Structures are given as structure tokens and as C-alpha cells.
């Protein structure tokens, strides 16, 4: 991993760590006022839907913006998340805990989305999986380590608030000291060679919708297994088993960065585990093992779901705001799957039938839509530096619809040549070059060539 990937992993990991710890603290507080089924509905259905809401709200926020101040947004979201988290931790009113926890999770969704957008816009395709995996691994392992004092109950103690304050300050300092404004591509077409099937209009939207069904069904199926593990043994140490999440995350991140096809297939094969787990239902002796394994396999599914939509922004620049959708869709899938698991808890035969049907539909959609998609993605991942530069130049040129001569001038302009040298290389009068440069700046909306070059270089 390069320095940029490591920094983003650490920054994202710290934010995920402290927000995840607060989530678990609120989760434990709910048990003082609600029964087990109610807590499951609140934490795994309501709160996950709230996170998805925050994710989609943030996506709408960035959709029509050419840039935004990432520093201020993240500092604001850290403050809002912390504010509602503190209310949920210290109020004794059951409704107050529920509502403040819901608002906290909306903010968590926005916060996670801001980092995913940052990752999508600043990392190459062969770094994204490892970056996302490492950041979530930091959060998962860190949550367990922080919980260890006081006999493993530190997350339920009053003094834990000072740890959250420290982590929130550290997360804010990372943003203040190292973060910068993000530039997003405008709503225009990229090079058709790198688009999925025919990218125009409704067909492109249909392809994306079909691909969105995959992480949605993935998480529904996986959450069946997760739900039953919790109902079989109520005293299971969730924080401990959740720490194993990091193993699946890191393995999936390495694999999916190396070869997208293989990472996707590993994620699909991971769905077999929930089916196997259903056969252990009613056996508390296997609960801890199945819970650990479910988190390991969940790592593959989550990395795949998130990277799937981050990559879509590279093939569909006008849909770059959808980089966060995989995370949101996975949250909704978990909420739906948990609800179905609770409702069908006493009808295992029907549950298995539904799971098999969803598994079959998921496989059909997966193998119908993934092959062509990942062929194009891997073409980008394995391209040489010169090939990447040429692809980005073509995308940049086609974005503004430059004609042939303007494209020739643009190429040399972006390489830093002054007007005189451009004129010599293209056998043009210098006045003609100045005329083309003026039109190029007018079309792109930049004040001078330095701004244009800076914008182009930021995309390399």
C-alpha cells in the first residue's frame, strides 16, 4: 500500500473505531430498557436503515457538486455523531435512547459516506480494497481491545466517554492536518470503450439496478445466519466474535485488489455459509464458532459490496455520487434479512426455502451481469501508466466535446508546453494556438491554463 492509502485507512479506521464503539455502547444501553427481540429490531433494523438514510442523503449532497470542503463536512459530522451519541449514552428515557441513537446513526452513515467518496476520488482501483479492508479491520479489532478493561465490559462504563472524546479529537485532527478539498467529475460521458454494455440512458440504469440487487440479496441471506446465532445463545460475546471480521476483510481486500473476478466469486461462495449454519440451529455449542466464521465470511461480502459501487464511478463518471451506495444497500439488506429472520424464526423449513430461492436469484443475476463488468474493470486495473494516462486524457477530452484540433492543442497544453512550442509541434501560427487555448478555457470554465492543468493532473 502507498502512503496515501495508509493515511486514508488510518483516518477512516479511527472514525469507524470510535463511531463503532459508540454504536456498541448504545446497543448495550438498549438492553436495560427493551427485550432481546426489540433490541434486535432497533439495532439491526431501525439503526441500519438510519445509516442507509445518511448514506443516501450524503450521496444526494455530492451529486451536483463539482467540489466540496471535505474538512468542514467531516468535522461537522464528527461533532453531530458525538453529540447524539452522548445523549443516547446518558439519557435514562427509553424513547430518548432510541431516537438519539437513530439520529446518531444517520450521522454515522454520512460520515462513512464521506470517507468512501474520498477513497473513490483519491485511490487507484488496485488500492481500494486493501484501504477499505484495513480501515474496517482497525475498527473491528480496536472495538474489541477497547472493550477489554473492566472484565470486557468497558463499553458499558461511564469512563469510556473520555476514550470517545480522545478518538473523536484524533479523527478531527487527521482531517484538519491532512485532508483537502475534493474535486468531483461533472455529469458527462466518459470514453465509451470503458463503459458497461451500452451506457446510455435507461440501459445503463438497468444494469446498475441489477448489480445493486447482488449486495442487497447477499446481506439478506447472510443476516439470516447472524440472527440465529444471537437467538441461540444470548450470552455470546458479540464484540469478541466481531473482532474476527478483520480476517475476512483483509483477505478480501487483498484478493479483490489483485483480481476483481476472484474477489467477487469468493464473496458469492461465502453465501453458502448461512445455508450451512441453518443446519446447526438449536445447538448452542456451535454458536461461537459459527458466529466467528460468519463474521469472516461477512468480510468478503462487505468488501465486495462496497468496492462494486466505488468502481462504478470509474465506468460511469456521471454517477460518481453512487460510490457510497454499496454500503447503503448492504445496510438495507441486513435490515430486511434480520426482520425476515425474526418473523420466520419458528418456521425453519420456509426460511430455508426462501434462502435457497434468493441464493438462486442472486447467482443468476451475479453471473449474468458481473462478467462483462469485471472484464472492463480489470482492464483498467492492469493498464500501464501510459495506458492510464491516455485513457484519462480521452475521457477528459470527450467530457467537453473538443474537436480534433482542440484535442491536439489540449494534449500539448496539459503537458505544459507554452503556446509557441505548441505552434511549432502542430505547424500552426501562434495566434491560432492562442485562439484554441482561449476557446478551451471558455469551454472548460477555467480562468487560466494553470487551473486547467491542475484539474487534469488531479485525475491522474
Coordinates of C-alpha atoms in Angstrom, one line a residue:
X1 CA 0.0 0.0 0.0
X2 CA 1.2 3.5 -0.8
X3 CA 1.3 6.4 1.8
X4 CA -2.0 7.8 0.6
X5 CA -3.8 4.5 1.1
X6 CA -2.3 4.0 4.5
X7 CA -3.3 7.5 5.6
X8 CA -6.9 7.1 4.4
X9 CA -7.0 3.6 6.0
X10 CA -5.9 5.1 9.3
X11 CA -8.2 8.1 9.2
X12 CA -11.2 6.0 8.1
X13 CA -10.3 3.3 10.7
X14 CA -10.2 5.8 13.6
X15 CA -13.5 7.2 12.6
X16 CA -15.0 3.8 12.2
X17 CA -13.5 2.7 15.5
X18 CA -15.0 5.4 17.7
X19 CA -18.3 5.6 15.9
X20 CA -18.5 1.7 16.1
X21 CA -17.7 1.8 19.8
X22 CA -20.4 4.4 20.5
X23 CA -22.8 2.2 18.5
X24 CA -22.0 -0.8 20.7
X25 CA -22.4 1.3 23.9
X26 CA -25.8 2.4 22.8
X27 CA -26.6 -1.2 21.8
X28 CA -25.8 -2.4 25.3
X29 CA -27.8 0.5 26.8
X30 CA -30.9 -0.6 24.9
X31 CA -30.8 -3.9 26.8
X32 CA -31.6 -2.0 30.0
X33 CA -35.0 -0.9 28.6
X34 CA -36.0 -3.4 25.9
X35 CA -36.1 -7.1 25.5
X36 CA -33.8 -9.1 23.1
X37 CA -36.2 -9.1 20.1
X38 CA -36.9 -5.4 20.5
X39 CA -33.1 -4.6 20.7
X40 CA -32.5 -6.6 17.5
X41 CA -35.2 -4.6 15.7
X42 CA -33.8 -1.4 16.9
X43 CA -30.1 -2.1 16.3
X44 CA -30.1 -4.3 13.2
X45 CA -33.2 -2.9 11.5
X46 CA -34.0 0.7 12.6
X47 CA -30.4 1.8 13.1
X48 CA -29.1 0.2 10.0
X49 CA -31.9 1.8 8.0
X50 CA -31.0 5.2 9.5
X51 CA -27.3 4.6 8.5
X52 CA -28.5 3.8 4.9
X53 CA -30.6 7.0 5.0
X54 CA -27.5 9.0 6.0
X55 CA -25.5 7.4 3.2
X56 CA -28.1 8.2 0.5
X57 CA -28.6 11.8 1.8
X58 CA -24.8 12.3 1.5
X59 CA -24.9 10.9 -2.0
X60 CA -27.6 13.4 -3.0
X61 CA -25.5 16.2 -1.4
X62 CA -22.4 15.5 -3.6
X63 CA -24.4 14.6 -6.7
X64 CA -24.5 18.0 -8.3
X65 CA -21.3 19.5 -6.8
X66 CA -18.0 19.9 -8.7
X67 CA -16.2 20.1 -5.4
X68 CA -16.8 20.3 -1.6
X69 CA -15.0 21.1 1.5
X70 CA -14.2 17.7 2.9
X71 CA -12.6 19.1 6.1
X72 CA -15.5 21.1 7.3
X73 CA -18.0 18.4 6.4
X74 CA -16.1 15.7 8.4
X75 CA -15.6 17.9 11.4
X76 CA -19.3 18.8 11.4
X77 CA -20.3 15.1 11.1
X78 CA -17.9 14.0 13.9
X79 CA -19.4 16.7 16.1
X80 CA -23.0 15.7 15.3
X81 CA -22.3 12.0 15.7
X82 CA -20.7 12.6 19.1
X83 CA -23.5 14.9 20.2
X84 CA -26.3 12.4 19.6
X85 CA -24.1 9.5 20.9
X86 CA -23.6 11.3 24.2
X87 CA -27.3 11.9 24.6
X88 CA -28.0 8.2 23.9
X89 CA -25.3 7.2 26.4
X90 CA -26.6 9.3 29.3
X91 CA -30.3 9.7 29.0
X92 CA -32.4 7.3 31.0
X93 CA -35.5 7.6 28.9
X94 CA -36.1 4.6 26.6
X95 CA -37.5 6.7 23.8
X96 CA -34.7 9.2 24.2
X97 CA -32.1 6.4 23.7
X98 CA -34.0 5.1 20.7
X99 CA -34.4 8.5 19.0
X100 CA -31.0 9.9 19.8
X101 CA -29.4 6.6 18.6
X102 CA -31.3 6.8 15.4
X103 CA -30.1 10.4 14.7
X104 CA -26.6 9.3 15.6
X105 CA -26.8 6.6 13.0
X106 CA -27.9 8.9 10.3
X107 CA -24.8 11.0 11.0
X108 CA -22.6 7.8 11.1
X109 CA -24.0 6.9 7.6
X110 CA -23.0 10.4 6.3
X111 CA -19.6 10.2 8.0
X112 CA -18.8 6.8 6.4
X113 CA -20.0 8.0 3.0
X114 CA -17.7 11.0 3.1
X115 CA -14.7 8.7 3.5
X116 CA -15.9 6.3 0.7
X117 CA -16.2 9.3 -1.6
X118 CA -12.7 10.4 -0.6
X119 CA -11.4 6.9 -1.2
X120 CA -13.1 6.7 -4.6
X121 CA -11.7 10.0 -5.8
X122 CA -8.1 9.6 -4.5
X123 CA -7.1 5.9 -4.8
X124 CA -6.4 3.8 -7.8
X125 CA -8.5 0.7 -8.3
X126 CA -5.8 -1.7 -7.0
X127 CA -5.6 0.1 -3.7
X128 CA -9.3 0.5 -2.7
X129 CA -10.0 -3.0 -1.4
X130 CA -7.0 -3.0 0.9
X131 CA -7.7 0.5 2.1
X132 CA -11.3 -0.2 2.9
X133 CA -10.5 -3.6 4.5
X134 CA -7.7 -2.2 6.7
X135 CA -9.8 0.7 7.9
X136 CA -12.6 -1.6 8.9
X137 CA -10.2 -4.1 10.5
X138 CA -8.8 -1.2 12.6
X139 CA -12.4 -0.5 13.8
X140 CA -13.3 -4.2 14.4
X141 CA -10.1 -5.1 16.3
X142 CA -10.0 -1.8 18.1
X143 CA -13.5 -2.1 19.4
X144 CA -12.6 -5.4 21.0
X145 CA -9.4 -4.1 22.5
X146 CA -11.2 -1.0 24.0
X147 CA -13.8 -3.3 25.5
X148 CA -11.3 -5.4 27.4
X149 CA -10.9 -3.4 30.6
X150 CA -13.4 -4.0 33.5
X151 CA -13.7 -7.6 32.6
X152 CA -14.6 -7.0 29.0
X153 CA -17.4 -4.5 29.9
X154 CA -15.5 -1.2 29.3
X155 CA -18.0 -0.1 26.6
X156 CA -20.8 -0.1 29.3
X157 CA -18.8 2.1 31.8
X158 CA -19.2 5.8 32.3
X159 CA -15.4 6.5 31.9
X160 CA -15.5 5.2 28.3
X161 CA -16.7 8.7 27.3
X162 CA -13.2 10.0 27.7
X163 CA -11.9 7.5 25.3
X164 CA -14.5 8.6 22.8
X165 CA -13.5 12.2 23.3
X166 CA -9.9 11.3 22.6
X167 CA -10.7 9.3 19.5
X168 CA -13.0 12.0 18.1
X169 CA -10.3 14.6 18.6
X170 CA -7.7 12.4 16.9
X171 CA -10.1 11.8 14.0
X172 CA -10.7 15.5 13.6
X173 CA -7.0 16.3 13.7
X174 CA -6.4 13.9 10.9
X175 CA -9.0 15.7 8.8
X176 CA -7.7 19.2 9.7
X177 CA -4.0 18.4 9.2
X178 CA -4.0 16.2 6.1
X179 CA -7.3 16.4 4.3
X180 CA -8.2 18.6 1.4
X181 CA -11.0 19.7 -0.9
X182 CA -12.3 17.0 -3.2
X183 CA -12.9 17.6 -6.9
X184 CA -15.7 15.5 -8.5
X185 CA -16.2 15.0 -12.2
X186 CA -19.1 16.7 -13.8
X187 CA -22.1 15.0 -15.3
X188 CA -20.8 14.0 -18.6
X189 CA -19.9 10.8 -20.6
X190 CA -16.6 9.0 -20.4
X191 CA -14.8 7.1 -23.1
X192 CA -17.3 4.5 -24.4
X193 CA -14.6 1.9 -24.5
X194 CA -14.7 1.7 -20.7
X195 CA -18.5 1.7 -20.3
X196 CA -20.7 -1.2 -19.3
X197 CA -22.7 -2.7 -22.2
X198 CA -24.4 0.3 -23.8
X199 CA -24.0 3.0 -21.1
X200 CA -26.7 5.4 -22.4
X201 CA -29.9 6.2 -20.6
X202 CA -32.2 3.5 -19.3
X203 CA -30.0 0.6 -20.2
X204 CA -27.1 1.9 -18.0
X205 CA -29.5 2.5 -15.2
X206 CA -31.0 -1.0 -15.5
X207 CA -27.5 -2.6 -15.4
X208 CA -26.7 -0.7 -12.2
X209 CA -30.0 -1.6 -10.6
X210 CA -29.4 -5.3 -11.4
X211 CA -25.9 -5.1 -9.9
X212 CA -27.4 -3.4 -6.8
X213 CA -29.6 -6.4 -6.2
X214 CA -26.5 -8.5 -5.7
X215 CA -25.2 -6.9 -2.4
X216 CA -28.9 -6.5 -1.3
X217 CA -29.6 -10.2 -1.6
X218 CA -26.1 -11.1 -0.3
X219 CA -26.8 -9.3 3.0
X220 CA -30.4 -10.7 3.3
X221 CA -29.1 -14.2 3.1
X222 CA -26.1 -13.6 5.4
X223 CA -28.2 -11.8 8.1
X224 CA -30.4 -15.0 8.4
X225 CA -27.4 -16.7 9.8
X226 CA -26.3 -13.8 12.0
X227 CA -29.8 -13.5 13.6
X228 CA -30.0 -17.2 14.6
X229 CA -26.6 -17.1 16.2
X230 CA -27.8 -14.3 18.5
X231 CA -31.1 -16.1 19.4
X232 CA -29.4 -19.4 20.1
X233 CA -27.0 -18.0 22.7
X234 CA -28.0 -14.6 24.2
X235 CA -24.8 -14.5 26.2
X236 CA -22.5 -14.6 23.2
X237 CA -19.7 -12.0 23.3
X238 CA -20.6 -10.0 20.2
X239 CA -17.6 -7.7 20.5
X240 CA -15.2 -10.7 20.6
X241 CA -16.7 -12.5 17.6
X242 CA -16.9 -9.2 15.7
X243 CA -13.1 -8.8 16.0
X244 CA -12.7 -11.8 13.6
X245 CA -14.4 -9.6 11.0
X246 CA -10.9 -8.2 10.3
X247 CA -9.6 -11.6 9.0
X248 CA -12.2 -11.8 6.2
X249 CA -11.9 -8.0 5.5
X250 CA -8.2 -8.1 4.9
X251 CA -8.2 -11.3 3.0
X252 CA -11.0 -10.0 0.8
X253 CA -9.3 -6.6 0.3
X254 CA -6.0 -8.3 -0.9
X255 CA -7.9 -10.7 -3.3
X256 CA -10.2 -8.1 -4.8
X257 CA -7.4 -5.7 -5.5
X258 CA -5.4 -8.4 -7.2
X259 CA -8.3 -9.7 -9.3
X260 CA -11.9 -8.4 -9.1
X261 CA -13.3 -11.5 -10.6
X262 CA -11.8 -13.7 -7.9
X263 CA -12.9 -11.4 -5.1
X264 CA -16.5 -11.4 -6.4
X265 CA -16.6 -15.2 -6.7
X266 CA -15.2 -15.5 -3.1
X267 CA -18.0 -13.2 -1.9
X268 CA -20.6 -15.3 -3.7
X269 CA -19.2 -18.6 -2.3
X270 CA -19.3 -17.0 1.2
X271 CA -23.1 -17.1 0.9
X272 CA -23.0 -20.9 1.2
X273 CA -22.1 -20.5 4.9
X274 CA -25.5 -19.1 6.0
X275 CA -27.2 -22.2 4.5
X276 CA -24.8 -24.5 6.4
X277 CA -25.4 -22.6 9.6
X278 CA -29.1 -23.2 9.4
X279 CA -28.4 -26.9 10.0
X280 CA -26.8 -26.0 13.3
X281 CA -29.8 -24.2 14.6
X282 CA -30.6 -25.2 18.1
X283 CA -27.1 -26.2 19.0
X284 CA -25.6 -23.6 21.4
X285 CA -22.2 -25.5 21.4
X286 CA -21.5 -24.4 17.9
X287 CA -22.8 -20.8 18.2
X288 CA -19.4 -19.1 19.0
X289 CA -17.7 -20.9 16.1
X290 CA -20.4 -20.2 13.6
X291 CA -20.6 -16.5 14.8
X292 CA -16.8 -16.2 14.2
X293 CA -17.0 -17.8 10.8
X294 CA -20.0 -15.7 9.8
X295 CA -18.0 -12.5 10.5
X296 CA -15.0 -13.8 8.5
X297 CA -17.3 -14.6 5.5
X298 CA -19.1 -11.3 6.0
X299 CA -15.8 -9.5 5.4
X300 CA -15.7 -10.9 1.9
X301 CA -19.3 -9.9 1.2
X302 CA -18.9 -6.3 2.6
X303 CA -15.7 -5.6 0.8
X304 CA -17.2 -6.8 -2.5
X305 CA -20.4 -4.8 -1.9
X306 CA -18.6 -1.5 -1.2
X307 CA -15.9 -1.8 -3.9
X308 CA -18.5 -2.8 -6.5
X309 CA -20.1 0.7 -6.3
X310 CA -16.9 2.6 -5.9
X311 CA -15.7 1.1 -9.2
X312 CA -19.0 2.0 -10.9
X313 CA -18.0 5.7 -10.6
X314 CA -15.0 4.9 -12.8
X315 CA -17.1 3.5 -15.6
X316 CA -20.0 5.9 -15.1
X317 CA -18.5 9.3 -14.2
X318 CA -21.9 10.9 -14.2
X319 CA -22.9 8.5 -11.4
X320 CA -19.8 9.0 -9.2
X321 CA -22.1 10.0 -6.3
X322 CA -23.1 6.4 -6.2
X323 CA -19.7 5.4 -4.7
X324 CA -21.4 5.0 -1.3
X325 CA -24.4 3.0 -2.5
X326 CA -22.9 -0.4 -1.9
X327 CA -22.5 0.4 1.8
X328 CA -26.1 1.7 2.0
X329 CA -27.6 -1.2 0.1
X330 CA -25.8 -3.7 2.3
X331 CA -27.3 -2.0 5.4
X332 CA -30.8 -2.2 4.0
X333 CA -30.3 -5.8 3.1
X334 CA -29.2 -6.6 6.6
X335 CA -32.3 -4.8 8.0
X336 CA -34.6 -6.8 5.7
X337 CA -32.9 -10.1 6.4
X338 CA -33.0 -9.5 10.1
X339 CA -36.7 -8.7 10.0
X340 CA -37.4 -11.8 7.9
X341 CA -35.3 -13.9 10.3
X342 CA -37.3 -12.8 13.3
X343 CA -40.7 -13.3 11.6
X344 CA -39.7 -16.7 10.3
X345 CA -37.8 -17.8 13.4
X346 CA -40.2 -20.7 14.1
X347 CA -40.6 -21.8 10.5
X348 CA -37.2 -23.1 9.6
X349 CA -38.5 -25.0 6.5
X350 CA -39.9 -21.9 5.0
X351 CA -36.8 -19.9 5.9
X352 CA -34.6 -22.4 4.1
X353 CA -36.8 -22.4 1.0
X354 CA -36.7 -18.6 0.9
X355 CA -32.9 -18.6 1.3
X356 CA -32.5 -21.1 -1.5
X357 CA -34.7 -19.1 -3.8
X358 CA -32.8 -15.9 -3.0
X359 CA -29.5 -17.7 -3.5
X360 CA -30.6 -18.9 -6.9
X361 CA -31.8 -15.5 -8.0
X362 CA -28.6 -14.0 -6.7
X363 CA -26.5 -16.4 -8.6
X364 CA -28.4 -15.8 -11.8
X365 CA -28.0 -12.0 -11.5
X366 CA -24.4 -12.3 -10.4
X367 CA -23.2 -14.4 -13.3
X368 CA -25.3 -12.6 -15.8
X369 CA -24.0 -9.1 -15.1
X370 CA -20.6 -9.5 -13.5
X371 CA -18.5 -11.0 -16.3
X372 CA -18.6 -8.1 -18.7
X373 CA -18.4 -5.6 -15.8
X374 CA -15.2 -7.0 -14.3
X375 CA -13.6 -7.6 -17.7
X376 CA -13.7 -3.8 -18.1
X377 CA -12.7 -3.1 -14.5
X378 CA -9.7 -5.4 -14.7
X379 CA -8.6 -3.8 -18.0
X380 CA -8.3 -0.5 -16.1
X381 CA -6.6 -2.1 -13.1
X382 CA -3.9 -3.9 -15.2
X383 CA -3.3 -1.0 -17.6
X384 CA 0.2 0.5 -17.7
X385 CA 0.9 4.1 -16.6
X386 CA 0.9 5.3 -20.3
X387 CA -2.3 3.5 -21.0
X388 CA -3.9 5.0 -17.9
X389 CA -2.7 8.5 -18.9
X390 CA -4.1 8.0 -22.4
X391 CA -7.5 6.7 -21.1
X392 CA -7.9 9.6 -18.7
X393 CA -6.9 12.1 -21.5
X394 CA -9.6 10.6 -23.8
X395 CA -12.2 10.8 -21.0
X396 CA -11.2 14.4 -20.2
X397 CA -11.3 15.4 -23.9
X398 CA -14.6 13.7 -24.6
X399 CA -16.1 15.2 -21.4
X400 CA -16.1 18.7 -23.0
X401 CA -16.7 17.6 -26.6
X402 CA -13.5 19.1 -28.1
X403 CA -13.0 18.9 -31.8
X404 CA -9.9 17.3 -33.5
X405 CA -7.6 20.4 -33.5
X406 CA -8.7 21.5 -30.0
X407 CA -7.9 18.0 -28.7
X408 CA -4.4 18.2 -30.2
X409 CA -3.8 21.6 -28.6
X410 CA -5.3 20.4 -25.3
X411 CA -2.9 17.4 -25.2
X412 CA 0.2 19.6 -25.5
X413 CA -1.2 22.3 -23.2
X414 CA -1.8 19.7 -20.5
X415 CA 1.8 18.5 -20.9
X416 CA 2.9 22.0 -20.0
X417 CA 4.1 23.3 -23.4
X418 CA 3.8 27.1 -24.0
X419 CA 1.9 28.5 -26.9
X420 CA 5.0 28.9 -29.0
X421 CA 6.1 25.3 -28.7
X422 CA 2.6 24.1 -29.3
X423 CA 2.5 26.1 -32.5
X424 CA 5.8 24.6 -33.7
X425 CA 4.8 21.0 -32.9
X426 CA 1.4 21.3 -34.7
X427 CA 2.7 23.5 -37.5
X428 CA 0.2 26.3 -36.6
X429 CA 0.5 30.0 -36.2
X430 CA 0.9 31.1 -32.6
X431 CA -2.1 33.3 -32.9
X432 CA -4.1 30.2 -33.9
X433 CA -2.9 28.3 -30.9
X434 CA -3.9 31.3 -28.6
X435 CA -7.3 31.2 -30.2
X436 CA -7.7 27.5 -29.5
X437 CA -6.4 27.9 -25.9
X438 CA -8.9 30.7 -25.3
X439 CA -11.8 28.5 -26.6
X440 CA -10.6 25.5 -24.5
X441 CA -10.6 27.6 -21.3
X442 CA -14.0 29.1 -22.2
X443 CA -15.5 25.6 -22.7
X444 CA -14.0 24.1 -19.5
X445 CA -14.8 27.2 -17.4
X446 CA -11.2 27.7 -16.0
X447 CA -9.7 31.1 -15.7
X448 CA -6.3 30.2 -16.9
X449 CA -4.2 27.2 -18.1
X450 CA -2.7 26.6 -14.7
X451 CA -6.2 25.9 -13.3
X452 CA -6.9 23.6 -16.2
X453 CA -3.7 21.7 -15.8
X454 CA -4.2 21.3 -12.1
X455 CA -7.7 19.9 -12.5
X456 CA -6.4 17.4 -15.1
X457 CA -3.4 16.3 -13.0
X458 CA -5.7 15.7 -10.0
X459 CA -7.5 13.0 -12.1
X460 CA -4.3 11.1 -13.0

